[in-house]
Short mmCIF file of C-alpha atoms in Angstrom, two decimals:
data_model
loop_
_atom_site.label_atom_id
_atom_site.label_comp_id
_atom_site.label_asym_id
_atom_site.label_seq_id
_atom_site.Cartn_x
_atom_site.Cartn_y
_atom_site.Cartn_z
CA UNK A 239 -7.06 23.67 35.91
CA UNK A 240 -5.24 24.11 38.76
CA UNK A 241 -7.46 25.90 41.16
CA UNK A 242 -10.39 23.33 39.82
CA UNK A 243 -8.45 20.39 41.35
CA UNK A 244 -7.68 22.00 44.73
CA UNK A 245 -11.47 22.62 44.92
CA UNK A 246 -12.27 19.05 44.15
CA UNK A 247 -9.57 17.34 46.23
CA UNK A 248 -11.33 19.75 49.00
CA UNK A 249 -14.41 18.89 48.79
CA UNK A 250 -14.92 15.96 51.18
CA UNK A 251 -12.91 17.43 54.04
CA UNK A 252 -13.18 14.37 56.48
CA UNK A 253 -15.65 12.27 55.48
CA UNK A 254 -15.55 8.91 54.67
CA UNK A 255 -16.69 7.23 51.06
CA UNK A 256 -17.94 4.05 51.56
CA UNK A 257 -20.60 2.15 49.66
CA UNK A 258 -20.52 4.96 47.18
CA UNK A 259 -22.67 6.91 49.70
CA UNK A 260 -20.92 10.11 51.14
CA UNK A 261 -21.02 9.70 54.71
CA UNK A 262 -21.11 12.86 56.94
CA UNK A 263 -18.44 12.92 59.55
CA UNK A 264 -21.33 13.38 62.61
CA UNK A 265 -22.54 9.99 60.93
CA UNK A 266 -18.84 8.13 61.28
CA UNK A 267 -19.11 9.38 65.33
CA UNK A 268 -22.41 7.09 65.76
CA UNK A 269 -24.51 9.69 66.31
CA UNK A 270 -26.68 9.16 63.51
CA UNK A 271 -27.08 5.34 61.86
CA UNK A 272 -26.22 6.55 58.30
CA UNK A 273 -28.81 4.95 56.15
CA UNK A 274 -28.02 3.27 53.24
CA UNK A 275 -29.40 4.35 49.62
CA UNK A 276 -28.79 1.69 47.80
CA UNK A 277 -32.44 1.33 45.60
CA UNK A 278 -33.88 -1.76 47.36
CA UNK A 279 -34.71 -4.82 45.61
CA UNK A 280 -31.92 -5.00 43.30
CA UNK A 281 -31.35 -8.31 44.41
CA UNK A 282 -34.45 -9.54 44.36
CA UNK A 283 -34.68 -8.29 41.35
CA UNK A 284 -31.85 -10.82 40.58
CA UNK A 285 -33.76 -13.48 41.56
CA UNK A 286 -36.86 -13.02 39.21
CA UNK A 287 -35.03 -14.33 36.42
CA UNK A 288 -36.66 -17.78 36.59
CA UNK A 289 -39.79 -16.96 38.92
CA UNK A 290 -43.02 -17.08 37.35
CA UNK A 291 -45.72 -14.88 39.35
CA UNK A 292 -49.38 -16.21 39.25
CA UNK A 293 -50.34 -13.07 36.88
CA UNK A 294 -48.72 -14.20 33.72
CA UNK A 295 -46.12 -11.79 32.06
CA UNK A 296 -48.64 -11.36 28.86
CA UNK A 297 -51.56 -9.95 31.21
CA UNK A 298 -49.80 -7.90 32.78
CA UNK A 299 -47.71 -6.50 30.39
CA UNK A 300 -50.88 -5.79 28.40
CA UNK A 301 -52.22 -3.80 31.15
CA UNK A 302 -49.01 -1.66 31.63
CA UNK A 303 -48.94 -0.89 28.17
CA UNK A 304 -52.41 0.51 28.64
CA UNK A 305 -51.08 2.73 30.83
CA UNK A 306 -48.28 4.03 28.71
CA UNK A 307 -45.73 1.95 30.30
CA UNK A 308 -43.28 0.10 27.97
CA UNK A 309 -41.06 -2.42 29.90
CA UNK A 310 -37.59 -2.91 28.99
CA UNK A 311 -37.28 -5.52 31.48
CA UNK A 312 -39.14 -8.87 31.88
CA UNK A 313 -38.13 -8.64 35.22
CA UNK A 314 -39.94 -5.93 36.11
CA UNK A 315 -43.00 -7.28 34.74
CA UNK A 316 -42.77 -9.89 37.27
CA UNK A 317 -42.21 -7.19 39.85
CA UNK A 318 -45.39 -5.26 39.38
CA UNK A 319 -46.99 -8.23 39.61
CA UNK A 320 -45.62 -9.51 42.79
CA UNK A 321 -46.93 -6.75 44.13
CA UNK A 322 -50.29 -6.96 42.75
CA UNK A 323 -50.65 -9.87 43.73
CA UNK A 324 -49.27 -9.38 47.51
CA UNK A 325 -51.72 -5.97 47.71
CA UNK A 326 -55.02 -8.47 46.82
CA UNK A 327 -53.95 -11.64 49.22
CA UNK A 328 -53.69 -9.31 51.84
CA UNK A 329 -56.68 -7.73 51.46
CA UNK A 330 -58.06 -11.62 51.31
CA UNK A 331 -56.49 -12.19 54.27
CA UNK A 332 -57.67 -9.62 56.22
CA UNK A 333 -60.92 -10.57 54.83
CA UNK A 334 -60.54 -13.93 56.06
CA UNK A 335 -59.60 -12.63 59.60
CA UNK A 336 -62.83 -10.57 59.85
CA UNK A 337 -64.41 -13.80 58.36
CA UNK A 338 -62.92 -16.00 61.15
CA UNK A 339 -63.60 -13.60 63.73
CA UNK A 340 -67.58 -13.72 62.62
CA UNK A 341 -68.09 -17.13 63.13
CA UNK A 342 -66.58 -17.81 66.32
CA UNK A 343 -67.45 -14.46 68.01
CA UNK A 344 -70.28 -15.85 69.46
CA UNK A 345 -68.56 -18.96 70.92
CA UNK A 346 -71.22 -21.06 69.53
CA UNK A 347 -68.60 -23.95 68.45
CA UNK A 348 -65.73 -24.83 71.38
CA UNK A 349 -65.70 -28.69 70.82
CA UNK A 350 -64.79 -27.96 66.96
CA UNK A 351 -63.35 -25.39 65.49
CA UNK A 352 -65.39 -23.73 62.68
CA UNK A 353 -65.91 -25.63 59.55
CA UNK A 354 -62.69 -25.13 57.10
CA UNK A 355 -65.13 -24.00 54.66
CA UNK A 356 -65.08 -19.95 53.92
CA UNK A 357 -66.78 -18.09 52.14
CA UNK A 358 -65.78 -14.63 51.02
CA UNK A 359 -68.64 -12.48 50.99
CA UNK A 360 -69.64 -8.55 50.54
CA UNK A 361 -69.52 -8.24 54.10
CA UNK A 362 -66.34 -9.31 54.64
CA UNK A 363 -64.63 -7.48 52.11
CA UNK A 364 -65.79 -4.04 52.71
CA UNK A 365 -64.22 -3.52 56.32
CA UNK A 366 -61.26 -4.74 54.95
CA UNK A 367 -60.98 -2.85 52.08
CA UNK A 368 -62.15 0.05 54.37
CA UNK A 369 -58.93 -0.47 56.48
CA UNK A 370 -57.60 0.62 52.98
CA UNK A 371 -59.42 3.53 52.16
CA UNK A 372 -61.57 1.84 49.76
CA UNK A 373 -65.05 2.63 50.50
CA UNK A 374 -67.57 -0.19 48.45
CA UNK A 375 -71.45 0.20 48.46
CA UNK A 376 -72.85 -2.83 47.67
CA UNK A 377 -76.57 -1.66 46.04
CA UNK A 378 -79.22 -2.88 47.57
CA UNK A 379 -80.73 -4.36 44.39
CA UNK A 380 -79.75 -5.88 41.37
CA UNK A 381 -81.70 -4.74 37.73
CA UNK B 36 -52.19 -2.70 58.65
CA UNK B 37 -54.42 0.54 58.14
CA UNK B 38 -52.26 2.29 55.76
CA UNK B 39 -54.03 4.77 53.70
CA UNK B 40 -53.25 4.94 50.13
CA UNK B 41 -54.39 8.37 48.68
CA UNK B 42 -55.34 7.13 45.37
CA UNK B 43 -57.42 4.46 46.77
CA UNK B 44 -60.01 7.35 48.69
CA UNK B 45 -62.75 7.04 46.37
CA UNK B 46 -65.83 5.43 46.81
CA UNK B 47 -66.03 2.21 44.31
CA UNK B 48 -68.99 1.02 43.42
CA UNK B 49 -69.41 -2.35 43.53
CA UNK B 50 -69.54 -3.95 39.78
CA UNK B 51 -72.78 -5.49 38.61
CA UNK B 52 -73.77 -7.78 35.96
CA UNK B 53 -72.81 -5.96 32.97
CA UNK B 54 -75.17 -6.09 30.21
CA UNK B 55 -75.18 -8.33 27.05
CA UNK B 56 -73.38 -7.12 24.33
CA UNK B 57 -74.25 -8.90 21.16
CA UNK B 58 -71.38 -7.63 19.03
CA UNK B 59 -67.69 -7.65 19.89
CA UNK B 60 -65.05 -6.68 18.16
CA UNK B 61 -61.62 -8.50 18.21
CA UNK B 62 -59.98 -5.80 21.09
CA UNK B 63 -63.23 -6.33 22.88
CA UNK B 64 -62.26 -10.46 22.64
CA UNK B 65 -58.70 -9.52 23.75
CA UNK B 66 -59.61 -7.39 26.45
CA UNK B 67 -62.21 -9.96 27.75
CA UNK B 68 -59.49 -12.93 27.78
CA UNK B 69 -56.98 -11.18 29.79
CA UNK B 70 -59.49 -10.14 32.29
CA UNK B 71 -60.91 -13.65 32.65
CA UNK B 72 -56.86 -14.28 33.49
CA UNK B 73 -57.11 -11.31 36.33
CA UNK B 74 -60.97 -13.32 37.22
CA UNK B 75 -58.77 -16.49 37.31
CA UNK B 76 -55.91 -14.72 39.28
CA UNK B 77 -57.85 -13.21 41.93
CA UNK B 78 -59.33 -16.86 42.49
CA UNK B 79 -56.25 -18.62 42.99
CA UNK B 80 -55.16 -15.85 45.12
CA UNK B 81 -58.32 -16.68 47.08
CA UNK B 82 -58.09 -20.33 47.52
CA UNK B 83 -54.30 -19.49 48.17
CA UNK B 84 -55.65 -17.39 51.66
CA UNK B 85 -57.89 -20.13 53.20
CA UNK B 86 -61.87 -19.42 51.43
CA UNK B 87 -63.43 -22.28 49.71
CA UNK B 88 -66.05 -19.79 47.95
CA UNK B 89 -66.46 -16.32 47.29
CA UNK B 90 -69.66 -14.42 45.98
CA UNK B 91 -69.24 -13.14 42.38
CA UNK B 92 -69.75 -9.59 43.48
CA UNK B 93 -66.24 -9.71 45.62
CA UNK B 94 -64.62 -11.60 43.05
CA UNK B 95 -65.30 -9.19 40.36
CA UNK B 96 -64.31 -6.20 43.12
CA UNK B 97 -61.36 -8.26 43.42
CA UNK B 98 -60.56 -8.03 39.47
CA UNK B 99 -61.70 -4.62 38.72
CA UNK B 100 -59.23 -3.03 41.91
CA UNK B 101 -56.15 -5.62 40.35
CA UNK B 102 -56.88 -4.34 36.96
CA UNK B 103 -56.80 -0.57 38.19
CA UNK B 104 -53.56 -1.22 40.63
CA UNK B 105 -51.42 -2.80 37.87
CA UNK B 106 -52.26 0.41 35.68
CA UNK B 107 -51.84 2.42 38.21
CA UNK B 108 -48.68 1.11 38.97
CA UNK B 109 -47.64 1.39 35.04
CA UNK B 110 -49.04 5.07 34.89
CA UNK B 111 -46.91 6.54 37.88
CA UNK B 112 -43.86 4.67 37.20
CA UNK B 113 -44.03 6.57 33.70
CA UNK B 114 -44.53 9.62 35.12
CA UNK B 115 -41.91 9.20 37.76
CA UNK B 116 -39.23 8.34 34.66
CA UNK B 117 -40.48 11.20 32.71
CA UNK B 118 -39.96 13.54 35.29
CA UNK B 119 -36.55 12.61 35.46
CA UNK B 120 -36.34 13.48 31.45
CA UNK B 121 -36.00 9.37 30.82
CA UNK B 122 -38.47 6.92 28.84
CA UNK B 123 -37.21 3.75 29.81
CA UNK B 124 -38.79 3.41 33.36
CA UNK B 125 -36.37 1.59 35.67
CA UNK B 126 -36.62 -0.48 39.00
CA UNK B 127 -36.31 2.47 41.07
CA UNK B 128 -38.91 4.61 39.03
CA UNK B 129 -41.34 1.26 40.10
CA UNK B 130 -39.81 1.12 44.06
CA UNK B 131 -40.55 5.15 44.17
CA UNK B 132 -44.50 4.26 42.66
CA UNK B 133 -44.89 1.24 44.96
CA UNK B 134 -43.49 3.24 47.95
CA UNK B 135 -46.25 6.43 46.80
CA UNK B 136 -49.34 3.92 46.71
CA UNK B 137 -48.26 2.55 49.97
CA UNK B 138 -46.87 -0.27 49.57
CA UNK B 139 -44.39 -2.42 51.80
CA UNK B 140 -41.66 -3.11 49.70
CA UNK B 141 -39.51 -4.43 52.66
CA UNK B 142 -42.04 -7.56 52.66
CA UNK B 143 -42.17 -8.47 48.77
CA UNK B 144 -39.47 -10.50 49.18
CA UNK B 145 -40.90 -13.09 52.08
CA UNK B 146 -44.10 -13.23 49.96
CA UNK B 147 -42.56 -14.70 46.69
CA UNK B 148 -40.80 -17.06 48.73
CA UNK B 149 -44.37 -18.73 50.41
CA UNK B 150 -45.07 -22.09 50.12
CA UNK B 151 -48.26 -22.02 47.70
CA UNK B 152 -48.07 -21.06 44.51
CA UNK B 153 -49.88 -21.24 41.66
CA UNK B 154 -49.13 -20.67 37.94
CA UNK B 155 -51.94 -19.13 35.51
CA UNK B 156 -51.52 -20.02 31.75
CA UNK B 157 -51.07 -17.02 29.90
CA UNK B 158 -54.18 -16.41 27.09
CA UNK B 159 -53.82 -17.56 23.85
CA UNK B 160 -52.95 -14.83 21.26
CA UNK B 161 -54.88 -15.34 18.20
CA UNK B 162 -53.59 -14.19 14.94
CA UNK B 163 -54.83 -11.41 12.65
CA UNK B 164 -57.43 -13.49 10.30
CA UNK B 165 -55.97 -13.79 6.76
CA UNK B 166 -57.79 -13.72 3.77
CA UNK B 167 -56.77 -17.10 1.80
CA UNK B 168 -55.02 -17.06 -1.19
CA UNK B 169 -57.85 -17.81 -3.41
CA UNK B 170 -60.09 -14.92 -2.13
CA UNK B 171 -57.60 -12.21 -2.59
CA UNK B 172 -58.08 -9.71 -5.34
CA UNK B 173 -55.64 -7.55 -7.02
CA UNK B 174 -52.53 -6.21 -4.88
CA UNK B 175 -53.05 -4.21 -1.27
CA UNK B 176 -51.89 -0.68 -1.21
CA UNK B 177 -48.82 -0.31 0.81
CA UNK B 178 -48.67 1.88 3.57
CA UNK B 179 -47.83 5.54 3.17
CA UNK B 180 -44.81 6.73 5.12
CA UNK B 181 -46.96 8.37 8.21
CA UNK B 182 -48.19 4.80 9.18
CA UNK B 183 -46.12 2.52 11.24
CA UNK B 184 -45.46 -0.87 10.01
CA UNK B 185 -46.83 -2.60 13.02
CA UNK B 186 -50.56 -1.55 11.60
CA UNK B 187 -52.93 -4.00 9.71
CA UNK B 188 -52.33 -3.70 6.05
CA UNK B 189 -54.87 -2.40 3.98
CA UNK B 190 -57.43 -4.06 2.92
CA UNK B 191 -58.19 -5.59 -0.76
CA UNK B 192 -58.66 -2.96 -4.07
CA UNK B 193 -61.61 -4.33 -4.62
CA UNK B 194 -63.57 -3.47 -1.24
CA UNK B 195 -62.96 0.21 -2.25
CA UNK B 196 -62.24 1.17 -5.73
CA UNK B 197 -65.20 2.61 -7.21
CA UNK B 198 -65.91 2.22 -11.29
CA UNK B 199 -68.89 4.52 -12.09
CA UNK B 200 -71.21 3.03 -14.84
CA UNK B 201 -72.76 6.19 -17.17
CA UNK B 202 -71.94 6.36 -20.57
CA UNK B 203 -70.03 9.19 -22.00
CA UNK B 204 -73.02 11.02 -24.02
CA UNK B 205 -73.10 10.75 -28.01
CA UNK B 206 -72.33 14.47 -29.05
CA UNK B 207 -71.74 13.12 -32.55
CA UNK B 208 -73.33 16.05 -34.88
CA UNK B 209 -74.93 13.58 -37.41
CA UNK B 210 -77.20 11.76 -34.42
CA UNK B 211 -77.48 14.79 -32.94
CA UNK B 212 -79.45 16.52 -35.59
CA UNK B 213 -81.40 12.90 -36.15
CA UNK B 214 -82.28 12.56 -32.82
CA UNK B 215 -83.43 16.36 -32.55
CA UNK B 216 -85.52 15.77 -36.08
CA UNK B 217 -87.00 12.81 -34.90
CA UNK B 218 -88.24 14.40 -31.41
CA UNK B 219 -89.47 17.39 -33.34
CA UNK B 220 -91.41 15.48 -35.52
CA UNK B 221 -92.46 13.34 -32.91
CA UNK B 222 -93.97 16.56 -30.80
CA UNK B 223 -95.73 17.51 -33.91
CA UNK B 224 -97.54 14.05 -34.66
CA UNK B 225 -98.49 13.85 -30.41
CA UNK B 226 -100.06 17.65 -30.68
CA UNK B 227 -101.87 17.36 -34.02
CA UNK B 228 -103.18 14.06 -32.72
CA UNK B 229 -104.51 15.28 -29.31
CA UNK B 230 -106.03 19.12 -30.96
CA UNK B 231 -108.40 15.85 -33.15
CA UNK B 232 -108.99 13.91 -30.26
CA UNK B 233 -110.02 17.27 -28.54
CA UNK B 234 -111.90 18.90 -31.13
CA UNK B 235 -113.66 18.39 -34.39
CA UNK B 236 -112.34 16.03 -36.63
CA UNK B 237 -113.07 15.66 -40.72
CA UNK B 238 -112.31 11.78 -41.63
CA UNK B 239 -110.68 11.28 -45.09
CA UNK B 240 -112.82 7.72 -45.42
CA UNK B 241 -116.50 7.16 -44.86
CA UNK B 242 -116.82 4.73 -42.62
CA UNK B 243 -113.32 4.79 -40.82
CA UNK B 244 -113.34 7.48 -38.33
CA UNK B 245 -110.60 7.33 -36.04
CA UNK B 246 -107.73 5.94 -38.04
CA UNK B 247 -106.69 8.84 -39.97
CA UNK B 248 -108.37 11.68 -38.04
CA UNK B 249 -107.97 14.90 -39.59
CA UNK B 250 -108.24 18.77 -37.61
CA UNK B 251 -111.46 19.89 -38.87
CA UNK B 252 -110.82 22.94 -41.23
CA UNK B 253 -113.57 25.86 -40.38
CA UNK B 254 -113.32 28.58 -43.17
CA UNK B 255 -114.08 31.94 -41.27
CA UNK B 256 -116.71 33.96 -43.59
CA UNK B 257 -114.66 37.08 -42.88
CA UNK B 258 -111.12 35.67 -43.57
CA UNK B 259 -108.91 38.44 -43.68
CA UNK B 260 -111.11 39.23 -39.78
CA UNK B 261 -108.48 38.03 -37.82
CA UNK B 262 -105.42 39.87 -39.97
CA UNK B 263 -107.43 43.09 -39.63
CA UNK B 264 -108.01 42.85 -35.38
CA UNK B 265 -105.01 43.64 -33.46
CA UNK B 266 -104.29 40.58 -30.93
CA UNK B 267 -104.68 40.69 -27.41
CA UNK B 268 -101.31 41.16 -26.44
CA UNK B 269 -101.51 44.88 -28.58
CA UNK B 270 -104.99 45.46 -27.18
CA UNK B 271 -103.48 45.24 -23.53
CA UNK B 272 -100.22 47.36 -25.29
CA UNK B 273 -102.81 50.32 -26.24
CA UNK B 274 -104.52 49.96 -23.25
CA UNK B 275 -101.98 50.52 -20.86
CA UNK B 276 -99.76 53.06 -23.29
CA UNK B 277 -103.22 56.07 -23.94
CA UNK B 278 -104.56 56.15 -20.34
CA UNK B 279 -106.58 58.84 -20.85
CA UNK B 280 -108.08 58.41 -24.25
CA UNK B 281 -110.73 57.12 -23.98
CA UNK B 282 -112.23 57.54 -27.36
CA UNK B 283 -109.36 54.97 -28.70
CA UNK B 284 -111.18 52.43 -26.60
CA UNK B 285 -114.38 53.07 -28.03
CA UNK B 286 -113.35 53.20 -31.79
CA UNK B 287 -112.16 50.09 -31.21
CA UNK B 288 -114.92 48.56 -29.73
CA UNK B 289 -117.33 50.00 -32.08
CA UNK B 290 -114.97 48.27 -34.92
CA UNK B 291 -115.42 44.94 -34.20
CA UNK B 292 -119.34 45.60 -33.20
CA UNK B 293 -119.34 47.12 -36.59
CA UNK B 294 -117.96 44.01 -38.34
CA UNK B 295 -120.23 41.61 -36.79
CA UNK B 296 -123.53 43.37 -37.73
CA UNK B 297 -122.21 42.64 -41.23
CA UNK B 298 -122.32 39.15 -41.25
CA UNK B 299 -125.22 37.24 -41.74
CA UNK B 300 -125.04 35.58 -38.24
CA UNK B 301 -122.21 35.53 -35.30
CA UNK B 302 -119.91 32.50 -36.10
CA UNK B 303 -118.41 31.14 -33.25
CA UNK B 304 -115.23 32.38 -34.07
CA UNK B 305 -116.56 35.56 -34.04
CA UNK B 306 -118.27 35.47 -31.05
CA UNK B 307 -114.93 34.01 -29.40
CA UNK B 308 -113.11 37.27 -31.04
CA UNK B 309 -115.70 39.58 -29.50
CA UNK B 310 -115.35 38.01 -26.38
CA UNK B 311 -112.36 38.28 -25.96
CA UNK B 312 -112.24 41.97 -26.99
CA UNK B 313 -114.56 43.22 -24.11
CA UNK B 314 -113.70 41.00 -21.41
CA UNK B 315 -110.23 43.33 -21.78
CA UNK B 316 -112.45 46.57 -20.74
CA UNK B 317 -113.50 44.17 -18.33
CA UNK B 318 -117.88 43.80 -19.25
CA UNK B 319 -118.76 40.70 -20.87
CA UNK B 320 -121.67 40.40 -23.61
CA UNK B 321 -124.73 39.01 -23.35
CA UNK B 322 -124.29 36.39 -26.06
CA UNK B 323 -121.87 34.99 -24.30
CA UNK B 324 -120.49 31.69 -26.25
CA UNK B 325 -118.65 28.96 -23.46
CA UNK B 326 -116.81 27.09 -24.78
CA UNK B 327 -117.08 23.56 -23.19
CA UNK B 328 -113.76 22.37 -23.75
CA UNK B 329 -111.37 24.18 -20.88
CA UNK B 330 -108.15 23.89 -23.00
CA UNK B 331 -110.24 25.45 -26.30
CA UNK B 332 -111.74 28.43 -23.52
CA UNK B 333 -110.07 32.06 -24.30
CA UNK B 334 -107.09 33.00 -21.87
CA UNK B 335 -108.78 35.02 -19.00
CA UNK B 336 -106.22 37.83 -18.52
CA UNK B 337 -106.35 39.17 -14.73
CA UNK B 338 -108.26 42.74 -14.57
CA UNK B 339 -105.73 45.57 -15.44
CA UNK B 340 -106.31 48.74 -13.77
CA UNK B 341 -106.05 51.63 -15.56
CA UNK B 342 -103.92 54.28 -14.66
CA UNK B 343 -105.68 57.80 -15.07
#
C-alpha cells in the first residue's frame, strides 16, 4: 500500500487542478490558453425545463424512438429539437437571402423596396441547400 | 456558412405527390399525423424567416430533410452511447452527434432566446379501439410469457376457435350389417332391372308389360353345352401353356364344330359360343352373329401371339 500512495501523491508533479481539468504546467506559464472541457450546454440544458420548442416533445420523441433512441430526459427532447429546428430556419434564411438578392439584383425597384411578400420557391432552395451539401433535382415533370 | 456535413452528400430527390392509398392502417394514421406536425413545423419556421408563401415541393423538402435530421440525430447519439458500453444516451452523447453532423452548438443558445416563437399543438393520440362490453365473447387468452405486456391483447375466442361439424360415423354392428343388406339388395334389384330393360323381357300379365318385367328365360337345346366347353379364360390357359401342339387346338375346334352339326339349327347362343371360340385362334366364321346390343357383344380379347 505503501509504494501505491507514493506513486499517486506523485503523479501530478506541478500541475495545477482546477475546474476538475488537469492543467499542464506549460499551460499555467500562458503559453497555451488551456481549454476548458466542461461538455457545453449543461446550462442551457438547465434552462429547457420550462421551454417549449415549436416541434412538440410527442413528434419528436416519436421520431427518435424510430431511430432506436430512448430518452431519459425530456430535456433532451427539447434539445434535438432546438437544433432541428435552428438547422431548417437557417437553411430558410439563406433561402430568403438568395431570394432577396433575386429581386433587387437588377435594380429595377430604388423608390421602394421589394414587396414584403416572399415566396420560397425550388429555385431558391437548392443553392442553399447546395451550400450544405444537399444536392436536390427538381424533375422536370410531374406524372 | 458553407459547412459540409458528410451525411448530407447525397443527392435528394425532390418528393412528389405521393400516390393515393385507399387503405391505411392505424400506424399508417399515426405516422401521417406527426408528419403533418413536421408539415406544420417547417411552415411556422417559414413564416418565422420572412416568406409569405412557399411552393409545396420545398415545403415537403423541408419536412422530409427535418424528419431524416431528427433520426439522424437519434441514430448517432445511440451509437455514440453504445460505443461507450452505455444505453441511456446522455447530453454529451447528443453535443458529440450535433458536433459530427456539423452543427454550431456555440449558437443554439442565442436562437432559443429570439423574439418569435411559435408553439405547435402536439397530435392527438387516439386510443386502441375497444370492443364494447356487449360484443365481447368468451374470455381473451392471456399473453404467454415471451410477449411483453405493452402488446395488444389478443383478440376474442370466437374469431379463432375452430369447431369442425362431421359426425362421428355409426360403426354400430347391427346397422352395419342392415345398411350393407339393404345396399346389396339394392344392387341386385338396379342390375336385374337394367339386364330387362336391355334385353328380352317375359311379362307375368297380358296386357301389363313394363310393371313387373321379367329376364326372359331362353332354354339352350344342348343344356349341359356350356358345362361341357371349357371357358375362355382356360381356352387362353391351354393356349398359351402347349405352344407347340398344335393338334390340341384343332381337337378342340373340331369339338365344338362337331356339336353344332348336331343340332337342328345354330341357336344364337351357339353361334355366340362358336364365336367366341375362333376369334381366340384369331379367324372369325362366316356366320357371323352381331350382336346389336354393345354391352350383350362377346369380350374381344386382344390377339395373343403365340410363342413357338
Amino acid at each position: 500500500a505503501a509504494p501505491v500512495s507514493a506513486a499517486v501523491a506523485a503523479a501530478p508533479p506541478e500541475g495545477a487542478m482546477s475546474n476538475g481539468v488537469y492543467v499542464p504546467a506549460s499551460a499555467a506559464n500562458g503559453d497555451v490558453k488551456p481549454v476548458v472541457s466542461t461538455t457545453p450546454l449543461v446550462d442551457f440544458l438547465m434552462q429547457l425545463e420550462d421551454y417549449t420548442p415549436t416541434i412538440p416533445d410527442a413528434v419528436t420523441g416519436y421520431y427518435l424512438n424510430r431511430a432506436g433512441f430512448e430518452a431519459s430526459d425530456p430535456r433532451i427532447i427539447r434539445l434535438i429539437s432546438l437544433a432541428a429546428q435552428k438547422f431548417i430556419s437557417d437553411i430558410a434564411n439563406d433561402a430568403l437571402q438568395h431570394c432577396k438578392m433575386k429581386g433587387t439584383a437588377s435594380g429595377s425597384s430604388r423608390n421602394k423596396s421589394k414587396d414584403k411578400k416572399y415566396t420560397l420557391t425550388m429555385e431558391d432552395l437548392t443553392p442553399a441547400l447546395a451550400e450544405y451539401g444537399i444536392n436536390v433535382k427538381k424533375p422536370h415533370y410531374f406524372t | 456558412c458553407s459547412v459540409l456535413s458528410p451525411w448530407l452528400c447525397v443527392t435528394v430527390p425532390c418528393p412528389q405527390r405521393s400516390g393515393s392509398k385507399h387503405t391505411s392502417t392505424p400506424a399508417d394514421n399515426y405516422y401521417l399525423a406527426r408528419r403533418r406536425t413536421l408539415q406544420v413545423v417547417v411552415s411556422s419556421l417559414l413564416t418565422e424567416a420572412g416568406f409569405e408563401s412557399a411552393e409545396k415541393a420545398a415545403v415537403e423538402t423541408l419536412t422530409e430533410m427535418l424528419q431524416s435530421y431528427i433520426s439522424e440525430i437519434g441514430r448517432s447519439a445511440k451509437s455514440y452511447c453504445e460505443h461507450t458500453a452505455r444505453t441511456q444516451p446522455t447530453l454529451s452523447d447528443i453535443v458529440v452527434t450535433l458536433v459530427e453532423m456539423g452543427f454550431n452548438v456555440e449558437t443554439l443558445p442565442a436562437y432559443a432566446k429570439r423574439s418569435q416563437r411559435m408553439v405547435i399543438t402536439a397530435p392527438p393520440v387516439t386510443n386502441q379501439p375497444v370492443t364494447p362490453k356487449a360484443l365481447t365473447a368468451g374470455q381473451n387468452k392471456p399473453h404467454p410469457s415471451h410477449i411483453p405486456g405493452h402488446f395488444p391483447e389478443f383478440p376474442d375466442p370466437h374469431t379463432y376457435i375452430k369447431t369442425p361439424t362431421y359426425r362421428e360415423p355409426v360403426s354400430d354392428y347391427q346397422v352395419l350389417r342392415e345398411k350393407a343388406a339393404s345396399q346389396r339388395r339394392d344392387v341386385e334389384r338396379a342390375l336385374t332391372r337394367f339386364m330387362a330393360k336391355t334385353g328380352e323381357t317375359q311379362s307375368l300379365f297380358k296386357d301389363d308389360v313394363s310393371t313387373f318385367p321379367l329376364i326372359a328365360a331362353r332354354p339352350f337345346t344342348v343344356p349341359y353345352l356350356t358345362a361341357l366347353l371349357p371357358s375362355e379364360l382356360e381356352m387362353q390357359q391351354m393356349e398359351e401353356t402347349d405352344s407347340s401342339e398344335q393338334d390340341d387346338q384343332t381337337d378342340t375346334e373340331n369339338l365344338p364344330l362337331h356339336m353344332s352339326t348336331d343340332d337342328s339349327g345354330p341357336e344364337k347362343e351357339n353361334a355366340s359360343v362358336l364365336q367366341q371360340n375362333t376369334s381366340l385362334s384369331g379367324s372369325r366364321n362366316g356366320e357371323e352373329n352381331m350382336i346389336d346390343n354393345p354391352y350383350l357383344r362377346p369380350v374381344k380379347k386382344p390377339k395373343i401371339r403365340r410363342k413357338k
